[in-house]
Amino acid sequence: MQELFVPGIMLMILIGIAFVTGRLAEAAHERALRRDEQLLPNQHLSTEDHAPEDIVLRYSRMVTGKVVIGEDRFRNLLARLRIFVGGRLGAHEATITRAKREAMLRMRTDAKGASHITGIRMTTAQLGRGMVEMMVSGTALYTDKRPSGGFPSALPDDGINISHKNLLVEFTSASAAFLFICWGIYAASGFAVEWATRQISIEDEIAIWSDLEGDYIIERRSDDERSLPERYILDLINSIPKSALGPAAAYDFEVVIIPDETPNAAALPGGLILVHTGMLELVDTENELLSILGHEIGHYNGRDHLEGLGRQAVGVALSAMMFQADAVLTTWIAGWPKMLADLDYSRSQELDADKWGLDIVMAKYGHATDVATTFAKLAMMQEDESMLDYLGTHPHPMDRVRRLNKMVADRNLPLGEPIPLQTAFERYVDALEGQSTIYDEYEAPEGSE
Amino acid sequence: MTKNQNTAAELPVVTISHIPGREISENLGIVFGSSVRSRSFLFDIFAFFKNLFGGEVRSYTRLLEQAQTEALERLVKQAGVMDADAVVDVHFSTSQVAYKAAEIFAYGTAVRLK
C-alpha cells in the first residue's frame, strides 16, 4: 500500500505540471496563431487543380508549410487511457487543429506576395508517438491582383473540429473506466490462474522455476554448503511425519537464512523457504519455529506461491499492453488492481496456511503448545505501526491468534512442554558432533540463535 | 444562419472541381473536418487474431466509417458557417496521432454557386 502511495503522489505532481504547462503552451500558440492569421494579407486558397480564369498569371511556384507539435504528458496519458476504452480523442483534436492552422500559416508566409494558392494538399508524417505532424503544399500564383481577397482565407477557427470537453472531466472518467476494466480482468484472471496452478505438477514447477531463476534457486546444496542453523531448520522440516505434510511432501525442501531484521519468512517456488534472522530472534521455542515453517509449507499446499506469481504476471501484462513505453506508470498502475483483487483472496490463503501449520505442529510434537505465540508477538509489534499495514494482504495477526486458539480449543488438542530453541539447537549440534567432523568449520551467523 | 443545419445531402460535397450543371461564382477558401477515434482494447485483441488468419477487420472498418462520417459532417458544418453553397475538390487524408488511434480528415474548397 505505502509503496503505491509515494510514487503515486510523485506521478500526480508530474502529471499536474504537464497539465499546466501543456495548457499554457496551447494558449500561447493559440494567441500567436490568431495574431499571425490577422497580419497576413488574405489570399485565395483552394484545393482545385486549376487556376482561376479571371487573372493574369505572372509566374507560379510550389509552396509548402510543415509543423510538428509535441503533445504534453497529460494529453498523452489521457490518450492512452482513451485508447484502452475506445472513443473520441477530444484532447488530440485541439492539437491537430492547431497543427493544421500553423502549417497553413507557414505555407502562406512562404507564398508571400501571391494572390492565390491553388491545389492545396494536406498530408501527415509519422515521426513518433505523442507528436502531431502536418505538411501542407500548394501552388502559389503570382498575378496582377494584390493578395487581398477579402475572404476568410485562414483556416476557420470556429472550433467545429474540436469536441469541447473539459480535459479534467475527461481524464477522470477515462481513468475510472480504465481502472474498472483492469480490475475486472484481474479478478477474472484470478480464477484462471488458480485453475492453472493446480494443473502444474511439483516436478514441472521445480523445472520451470530453476529455468527462470537459475541463480537464485540453489542447486541442491550439500550439507557442507549450508550453515549449521540452516541444516538444523532443514532437518527439523524433514523430521515432520510425511503424512502431515500433505501434497507438499513431494518437495525437496531447501532453507536459506537471510540476514534481515524484519521478522518474516517466505515460501518460494521449487520448495525454497526463506527465513529472516529477525524471525529466528523472535521465536523462543522450537514449537514456535515449526508453527511458522508449517505455515509456509501450508502455502505450498495451497499453491499460493504460484498464484501470486501468475497474478503478478497478468497485472504486468495488462498494463504493459497499454503503457509500453512507460515503466514507472506500468508498475504503478499494475499495482492498484492487483492490490484490490488480492486483498480478500490473500486473507483466506493465509488462514488456510495457518491451519496446515497447526496440523504439522500436532503431527510432530503431539501437542499444540505455542502454535499461536509467534503470531501474538507479531501482533504486539504491529500495534504501534501505522494503520496502513492493517490494509495489507495479511490478516490482522490478532485475528489469526484468536482463530488458532479457537481451533485448538474446539478440537480439544492437548498442550505440552515446549522445547526452547536454544536447547534444541545445542542438542542438534551435539548430535552432529558425535557423528561427523563438520563442527570444526562451523561459524554461526550473527543473530541465528 | 439556417445553413448551419445543412447536412451532407443538402450541401453538395464533391471530389471534382465543379458542380456539374452549375457555375461557381465565388471561392470562399478552404474548409476542413477531422475526427480522431480509437477502438477499445477488446477490438484490438480481435484485430490481432484477424491479423493472424487474414480477412477483413470489421471493427476497424467501422471505426474508419464513423470517423469519416464525422469528418465530413464537420466539414459541411464549417462550410455552412461560411455560408457556402457547395464544397468542391474534397480530399481525404489520415494520420496516426496516437498509438492505435486514427485521425481521418477531409478538406476541400468552399464555393458559392451562381
Coordinates of C-alpha atoms in Angstrom, one line a residue, chain B residues 1 3 30 33 39-40 49-50 52 54 58-59 77 81 83 88 90 92 96 99-100 103 106 109 112:
Chain B
M1 CA -27.9 31.0 -40.2
K3 CA -27.4 26.9 -43.5
I30 CA -10.5 26.1 -47.5
G33 CA -13.2 18.5 -40.9
R39 CA -11.3 1.4 -30.7
S40 CA -11.1 -0.2 -27.2
F49 CA -6.4 -12.6 -34.3
K50 CA -7.6 -11.3 -37.6
L52 CA -3.0 -14.0 -37.7
G54 CA -6.3 -12.8 -42.5
R58 CA -14.7 -5.3 -39.4
S59 CA -14.4 -3.4 -36.1
K77 CA -20.8 22.4 -40.8
V81 CA -20.8 28.8 -41.2
D83 CA -22.5 30.5 -46.0
V88 CA -15.6 21.1 -54.3
V90 CA -12.6 17.3 -51.4
F92 CA -9.2 12.7 -47.6
Q96 CA -1.8 8.3 -36.8
Y99 CA -0.8 4.6 -30.9
K100 CA -3.9 2.7 -32.2
E103 CA -7.4 10.7 -37.4
A106 CA -11.3 15.8 -45.1
T109 CA -12.8 24.4 -51.1
R112 CA -20.8 29.8 -53.7

